[in-house]
mmCIF file of C-alpha atoms and ligand atoms in Angstrom:
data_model
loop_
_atom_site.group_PDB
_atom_site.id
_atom_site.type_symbol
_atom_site.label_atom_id
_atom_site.label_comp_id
_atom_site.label_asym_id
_atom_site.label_seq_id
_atom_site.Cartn_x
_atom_site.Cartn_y
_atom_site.Cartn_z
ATOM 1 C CA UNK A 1 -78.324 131.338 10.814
ATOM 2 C CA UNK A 2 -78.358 128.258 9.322
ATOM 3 C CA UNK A 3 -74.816 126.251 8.654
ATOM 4 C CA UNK A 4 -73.995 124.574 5.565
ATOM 5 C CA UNK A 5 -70.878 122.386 4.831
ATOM 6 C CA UNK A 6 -68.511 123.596 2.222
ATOM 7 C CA UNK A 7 -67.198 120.041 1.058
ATOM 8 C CA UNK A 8 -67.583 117.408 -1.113
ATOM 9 C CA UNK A 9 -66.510 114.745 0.836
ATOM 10 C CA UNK A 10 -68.891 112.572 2.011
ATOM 11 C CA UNK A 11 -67.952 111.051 5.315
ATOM 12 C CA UNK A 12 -67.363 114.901 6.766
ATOM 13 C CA UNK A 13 -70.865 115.336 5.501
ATOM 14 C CA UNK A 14 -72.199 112.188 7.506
ATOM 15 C CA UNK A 15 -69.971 113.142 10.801
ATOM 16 C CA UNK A 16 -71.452 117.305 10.254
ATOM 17 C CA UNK A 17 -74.916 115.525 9.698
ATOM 18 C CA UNK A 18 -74.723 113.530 12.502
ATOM 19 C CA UNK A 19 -74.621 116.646 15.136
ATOM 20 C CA UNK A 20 -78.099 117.565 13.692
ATOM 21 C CA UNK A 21 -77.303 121.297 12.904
ATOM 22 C CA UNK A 22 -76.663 120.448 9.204
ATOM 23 C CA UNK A 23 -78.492 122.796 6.876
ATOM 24 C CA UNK A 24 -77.168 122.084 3.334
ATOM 25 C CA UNK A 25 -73.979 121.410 1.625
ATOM 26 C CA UNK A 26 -72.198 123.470 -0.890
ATOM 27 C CA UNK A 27 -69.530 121.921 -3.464
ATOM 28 C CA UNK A 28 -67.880 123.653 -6.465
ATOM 29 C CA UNK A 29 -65.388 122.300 -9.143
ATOM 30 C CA UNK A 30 -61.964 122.242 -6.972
ATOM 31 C CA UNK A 31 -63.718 120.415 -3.882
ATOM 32 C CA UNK A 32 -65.177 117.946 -6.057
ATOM 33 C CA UNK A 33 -61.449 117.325 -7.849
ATOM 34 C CA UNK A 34 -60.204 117.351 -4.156
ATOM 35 C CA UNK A 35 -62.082 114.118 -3.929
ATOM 36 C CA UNK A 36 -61.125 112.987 -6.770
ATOM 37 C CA UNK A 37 -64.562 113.099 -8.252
ATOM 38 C CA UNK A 38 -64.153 113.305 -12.189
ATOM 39 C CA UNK A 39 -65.966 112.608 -15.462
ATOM 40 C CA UNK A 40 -70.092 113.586 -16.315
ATOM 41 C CA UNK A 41 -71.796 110.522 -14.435
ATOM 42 C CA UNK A 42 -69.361 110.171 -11.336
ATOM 43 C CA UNK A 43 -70.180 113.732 -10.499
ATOM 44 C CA UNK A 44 -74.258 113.369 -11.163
ATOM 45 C CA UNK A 45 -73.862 110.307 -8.875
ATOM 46 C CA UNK A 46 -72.026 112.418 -6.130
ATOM 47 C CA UNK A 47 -74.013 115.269 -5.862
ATOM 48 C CA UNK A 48 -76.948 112.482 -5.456
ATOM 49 C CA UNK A 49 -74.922 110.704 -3.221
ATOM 50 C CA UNK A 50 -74.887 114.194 -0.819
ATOM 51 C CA UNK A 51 -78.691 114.508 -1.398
ATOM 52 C CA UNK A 52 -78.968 111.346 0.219
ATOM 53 C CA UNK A 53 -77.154 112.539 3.362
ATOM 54 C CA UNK A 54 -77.869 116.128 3.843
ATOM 55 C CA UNK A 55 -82.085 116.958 4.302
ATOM 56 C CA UNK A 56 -81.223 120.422 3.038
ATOM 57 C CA UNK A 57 -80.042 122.306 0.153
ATOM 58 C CA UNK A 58 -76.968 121.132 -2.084
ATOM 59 C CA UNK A 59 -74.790 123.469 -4.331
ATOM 60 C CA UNK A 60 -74.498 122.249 -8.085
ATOM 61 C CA UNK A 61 -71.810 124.512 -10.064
ATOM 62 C CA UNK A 62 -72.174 124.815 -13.532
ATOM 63 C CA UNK A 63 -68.866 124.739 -15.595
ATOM 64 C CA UNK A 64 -70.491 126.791 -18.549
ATOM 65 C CA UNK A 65 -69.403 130.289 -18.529
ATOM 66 C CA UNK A 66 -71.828 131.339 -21.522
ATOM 67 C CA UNK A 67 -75.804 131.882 -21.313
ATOM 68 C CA UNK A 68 -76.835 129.341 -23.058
ATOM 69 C CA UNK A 69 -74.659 126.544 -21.798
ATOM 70 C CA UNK A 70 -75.128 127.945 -17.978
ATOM 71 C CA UNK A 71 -79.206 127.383 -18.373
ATOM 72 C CA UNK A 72 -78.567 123.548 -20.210
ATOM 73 C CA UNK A 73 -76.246 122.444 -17.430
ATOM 74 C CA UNK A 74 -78.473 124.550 -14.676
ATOM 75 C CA UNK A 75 -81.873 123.295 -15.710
ATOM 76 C CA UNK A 76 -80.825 119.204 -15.840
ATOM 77 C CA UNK A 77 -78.770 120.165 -12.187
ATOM 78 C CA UNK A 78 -81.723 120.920 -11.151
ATOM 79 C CA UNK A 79 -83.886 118.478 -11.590
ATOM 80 C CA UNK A 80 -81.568 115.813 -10.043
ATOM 81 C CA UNK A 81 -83.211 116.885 -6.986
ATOM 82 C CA UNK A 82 -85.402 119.101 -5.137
ATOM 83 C CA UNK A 83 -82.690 120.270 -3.037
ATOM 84 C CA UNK A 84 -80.503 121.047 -5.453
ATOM 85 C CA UNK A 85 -78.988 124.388 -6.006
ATOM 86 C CA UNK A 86 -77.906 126.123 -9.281
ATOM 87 C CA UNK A 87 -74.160 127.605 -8.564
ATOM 88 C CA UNK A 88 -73.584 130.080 -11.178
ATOM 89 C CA UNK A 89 -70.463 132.086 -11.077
ATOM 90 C CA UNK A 90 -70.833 136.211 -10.799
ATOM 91 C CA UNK A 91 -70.257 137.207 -14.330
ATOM 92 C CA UNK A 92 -72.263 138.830 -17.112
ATOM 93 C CA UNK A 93 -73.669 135.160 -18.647
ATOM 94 C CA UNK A 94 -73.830 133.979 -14.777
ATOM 95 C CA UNK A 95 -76.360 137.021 -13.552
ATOM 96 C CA UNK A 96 -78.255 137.508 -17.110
ATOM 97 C CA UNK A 97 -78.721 133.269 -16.234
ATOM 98 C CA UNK A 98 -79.484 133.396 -12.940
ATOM 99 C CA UNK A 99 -82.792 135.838 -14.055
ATOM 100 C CA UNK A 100 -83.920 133.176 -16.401
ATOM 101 C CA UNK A 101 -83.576 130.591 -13.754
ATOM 102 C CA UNK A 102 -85.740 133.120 -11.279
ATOM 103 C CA UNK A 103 -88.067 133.548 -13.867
ATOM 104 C CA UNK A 104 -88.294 129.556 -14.096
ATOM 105 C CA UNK A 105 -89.001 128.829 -10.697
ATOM 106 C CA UNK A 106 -85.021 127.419 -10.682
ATOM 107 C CA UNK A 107 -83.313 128.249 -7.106
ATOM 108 C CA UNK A 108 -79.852 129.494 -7.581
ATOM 109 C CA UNK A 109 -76.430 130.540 -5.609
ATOM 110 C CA UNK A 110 -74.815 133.409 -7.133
ATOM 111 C CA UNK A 111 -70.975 132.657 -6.291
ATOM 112 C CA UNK A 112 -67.582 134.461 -6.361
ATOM 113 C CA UNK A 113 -68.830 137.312 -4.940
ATOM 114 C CA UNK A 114 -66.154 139.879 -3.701
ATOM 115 C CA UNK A 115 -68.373 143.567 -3.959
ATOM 116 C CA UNK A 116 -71.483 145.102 -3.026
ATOM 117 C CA UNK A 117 -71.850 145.845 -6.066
ATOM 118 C CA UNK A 118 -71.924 142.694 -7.050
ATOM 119 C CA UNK A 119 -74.119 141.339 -4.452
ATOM 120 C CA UNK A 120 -77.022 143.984 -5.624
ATOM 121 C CA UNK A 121 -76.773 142.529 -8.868
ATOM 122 C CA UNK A 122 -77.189 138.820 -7.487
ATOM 123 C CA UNK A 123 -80.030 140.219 -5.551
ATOM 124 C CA UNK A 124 -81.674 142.115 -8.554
ATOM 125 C CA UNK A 125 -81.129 139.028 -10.633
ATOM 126 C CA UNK A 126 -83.190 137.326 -7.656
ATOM 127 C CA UNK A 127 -80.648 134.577 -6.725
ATOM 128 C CA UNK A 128 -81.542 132.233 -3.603
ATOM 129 C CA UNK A 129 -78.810 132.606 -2.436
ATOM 130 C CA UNK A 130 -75.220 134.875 -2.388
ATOM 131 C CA UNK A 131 -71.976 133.693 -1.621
ATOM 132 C CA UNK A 132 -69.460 136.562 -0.423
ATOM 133 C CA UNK A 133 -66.266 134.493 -0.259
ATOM 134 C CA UNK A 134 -64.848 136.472 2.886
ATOM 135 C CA UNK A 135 -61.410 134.348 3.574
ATOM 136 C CA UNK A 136 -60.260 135.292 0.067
ATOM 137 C CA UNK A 137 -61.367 138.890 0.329
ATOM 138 C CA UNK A 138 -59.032 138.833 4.139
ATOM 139 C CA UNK A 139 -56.091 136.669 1.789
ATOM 140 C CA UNK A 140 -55.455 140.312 -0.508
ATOM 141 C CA UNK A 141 -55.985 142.236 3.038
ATOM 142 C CA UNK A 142 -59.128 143.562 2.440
ATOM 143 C CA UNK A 143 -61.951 142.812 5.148
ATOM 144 C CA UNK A 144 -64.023 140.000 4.313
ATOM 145 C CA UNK A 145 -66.597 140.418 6.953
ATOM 146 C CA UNK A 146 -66.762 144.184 6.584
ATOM 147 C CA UNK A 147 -68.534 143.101 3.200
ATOM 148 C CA UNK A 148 -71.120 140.712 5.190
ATOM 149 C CA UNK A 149 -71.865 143.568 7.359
ATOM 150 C CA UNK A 150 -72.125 145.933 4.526
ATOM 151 C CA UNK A 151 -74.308 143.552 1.852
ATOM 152 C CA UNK A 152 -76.216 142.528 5.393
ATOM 153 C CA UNK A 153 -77.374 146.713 5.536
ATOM 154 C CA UNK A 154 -77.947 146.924 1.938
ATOM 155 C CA UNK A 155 -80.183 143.921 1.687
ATOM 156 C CA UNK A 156 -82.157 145.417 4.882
ATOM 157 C CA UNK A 157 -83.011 148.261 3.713
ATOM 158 C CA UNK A 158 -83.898 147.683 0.189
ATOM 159 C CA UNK A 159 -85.628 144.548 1.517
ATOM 160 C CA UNK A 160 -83.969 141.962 -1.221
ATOM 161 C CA UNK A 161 -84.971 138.445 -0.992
ATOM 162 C CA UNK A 162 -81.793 137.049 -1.458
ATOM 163 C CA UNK A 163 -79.565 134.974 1.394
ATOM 164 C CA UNK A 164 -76.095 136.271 2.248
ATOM 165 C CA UNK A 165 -74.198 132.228 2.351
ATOM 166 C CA UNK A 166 -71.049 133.520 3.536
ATOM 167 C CA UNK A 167 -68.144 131.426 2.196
ATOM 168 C CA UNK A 168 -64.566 130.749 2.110
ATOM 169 C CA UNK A 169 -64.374 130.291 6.149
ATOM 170 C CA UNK A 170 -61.558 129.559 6.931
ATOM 171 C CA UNK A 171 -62.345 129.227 11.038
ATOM 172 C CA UNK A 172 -64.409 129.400 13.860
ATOM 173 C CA UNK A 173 -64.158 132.944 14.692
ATOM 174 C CA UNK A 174 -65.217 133.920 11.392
ATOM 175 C CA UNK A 175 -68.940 131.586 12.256
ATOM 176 C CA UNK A 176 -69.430 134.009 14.874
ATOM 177 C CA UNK A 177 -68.666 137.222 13.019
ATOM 178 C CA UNK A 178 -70.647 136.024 10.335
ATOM 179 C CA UNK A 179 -73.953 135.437 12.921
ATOM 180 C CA UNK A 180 -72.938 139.428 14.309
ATOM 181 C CA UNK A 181 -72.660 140.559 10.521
ATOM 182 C CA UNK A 182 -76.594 139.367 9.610
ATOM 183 C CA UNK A 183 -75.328 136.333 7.210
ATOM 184 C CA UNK A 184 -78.082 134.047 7.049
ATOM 185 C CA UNK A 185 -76.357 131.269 6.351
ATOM 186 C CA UNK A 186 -72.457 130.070 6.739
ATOM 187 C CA UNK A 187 -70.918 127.226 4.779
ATOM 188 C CA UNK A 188 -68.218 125.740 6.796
ATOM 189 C CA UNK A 189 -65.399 123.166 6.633
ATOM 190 C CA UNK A 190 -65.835 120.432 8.946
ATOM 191 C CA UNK A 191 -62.891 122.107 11.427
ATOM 192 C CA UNK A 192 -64.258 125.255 11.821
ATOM 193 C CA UNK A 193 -67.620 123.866 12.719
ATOM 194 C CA UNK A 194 -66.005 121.185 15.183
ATOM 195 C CA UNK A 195 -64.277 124.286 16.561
ATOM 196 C CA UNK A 196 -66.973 126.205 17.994
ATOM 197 C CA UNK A 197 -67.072 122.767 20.215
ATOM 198 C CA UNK A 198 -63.860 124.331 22.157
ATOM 199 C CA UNK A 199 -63.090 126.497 24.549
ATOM 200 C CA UNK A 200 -60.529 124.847 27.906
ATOM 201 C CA UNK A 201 -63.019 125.539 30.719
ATOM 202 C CA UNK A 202 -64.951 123.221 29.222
ATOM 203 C CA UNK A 203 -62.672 120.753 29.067
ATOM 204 C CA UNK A 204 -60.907 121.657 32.113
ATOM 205 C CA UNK A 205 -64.613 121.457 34.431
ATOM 206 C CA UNK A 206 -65.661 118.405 32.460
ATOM 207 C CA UNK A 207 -62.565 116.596 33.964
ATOM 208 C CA UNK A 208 -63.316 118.128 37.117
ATOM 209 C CA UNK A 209 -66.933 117.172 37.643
ATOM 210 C CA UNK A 210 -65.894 113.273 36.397
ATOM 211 C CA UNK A 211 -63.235 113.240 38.899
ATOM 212 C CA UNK A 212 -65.187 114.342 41.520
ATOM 213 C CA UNK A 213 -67.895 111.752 40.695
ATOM 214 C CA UNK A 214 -64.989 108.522 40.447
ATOM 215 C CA UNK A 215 -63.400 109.968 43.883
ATOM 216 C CA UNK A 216 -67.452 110.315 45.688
ATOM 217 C CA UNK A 217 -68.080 106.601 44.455
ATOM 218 C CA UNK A 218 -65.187 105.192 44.909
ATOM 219 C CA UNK A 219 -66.550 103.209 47.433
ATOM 220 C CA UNK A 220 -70.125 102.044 46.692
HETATM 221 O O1 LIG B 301 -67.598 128.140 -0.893
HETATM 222 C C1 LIG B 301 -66.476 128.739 -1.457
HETATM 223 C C2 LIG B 301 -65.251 128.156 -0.898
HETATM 224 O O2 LIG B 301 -65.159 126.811 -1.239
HETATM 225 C C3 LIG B 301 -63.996 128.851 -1.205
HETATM 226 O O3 LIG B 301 -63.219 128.632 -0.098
HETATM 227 O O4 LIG B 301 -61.171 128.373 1.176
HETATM 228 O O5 LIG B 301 -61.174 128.014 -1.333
HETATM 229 O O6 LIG B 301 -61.412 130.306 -0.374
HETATM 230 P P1 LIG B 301 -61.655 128.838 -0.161
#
């Protein structure tokens, strides 16, 4: 499963990168205003900014909600970079765009995805990627990673191409459900990755085995 960072700020990029399990990135239009990232060029520059960091693949969302203005914005996203994405919301403009882009040799991420009905679209469609956004699908008390399991079994047996990117994790357990349900890839804040780091026998035989070592060499 690979793990993706679902941020756009860049030193929690750099400090994910550094641990050497970075994958990709993914952004969208609140995370970049979370940073305070506004206006055309500052948010070309950022999303070039990421490519620089992160050796994997970066999530561009397009703004345009109509066909023609999804494939404009899509099409000059894309050639930023090689590892950009396309992020192109789940609606009738979004999936009848995201077939052009296939057709184009354009990789996409089919986002705000809350169905399987949805996600066979995306898959039909022949997006890269899908993105299931499981925290909001537990926030209405639904089951978020019942849908990863149940995309996971309809991808496998009709044998789609397509990558379940679960998103909207909100923590560390979820990771690990996610690797159970078949996702291939998770996109992560920065906490729930630094999470998995924890459990207290760690800690608790880590102090152990350096006390033990200060009290045997006390001496020398
Ligand atoms: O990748 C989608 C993600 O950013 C949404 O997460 O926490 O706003 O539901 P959240």
């Amino acid at each position: 499963m690979k793990f993706f960072i679902d941020t756009a700020n860049l030193e929690q990029i750099k400090e994910a990168s550094e641990l050497g399990i970075l994958d990709g990135v993914t952004t969208n239009p609140s995370l970049m205003a979370k940073e305070g990232i506004t206006g055309h060029d500052n948010i070309i520059k950022h999303y070039l900014d990421i490519c620089d960091i992160v050796k994997g693949d970066v999530s561009a969302e397009v703004i345009s909600t109509d066909f023609k203005g999804i494939v404009e914005e899509g099409e000059k996203l894309a050639a930023l970079h090689p590892n950009i994405v396309v992020k192109v919301p789940m609606i009738k403009d979004g999936i009848k765009a995201i077939s052009w882009f296939t057709k184009h040799g354009i990789r996409t991420n089919c986002t705000l995805v809350f169905s399987a009905g949805q996600a066979i679209l995306a898959a039909k469609a022949g997006a890269t990627y899908l993105s299931p956004f499981i925290g909001r699908v537990d926030d209405i008390s639904w089951d978020g990673l019942e849908l990863i399991h149940q995309i996971s079994n309809i991808y496998g047996i009709q044998g789609y191409e397509t990558q379940i990117l679960a998103a909207s994790i909100r923590n560390s357990l979820h990771i690990v459900k996610c690797a159970e349900a078949g996702a291939h890839v998770v996109t992560c804040p920065l906490s729930a990755i630094l999470g998995l780091l924890k459990h207290p026998l760690t800690d608790i035989g880590l102090e152990q085995f350096l006390a033990d070592h200060r009290k045997a060499n006390a001496s020398n």
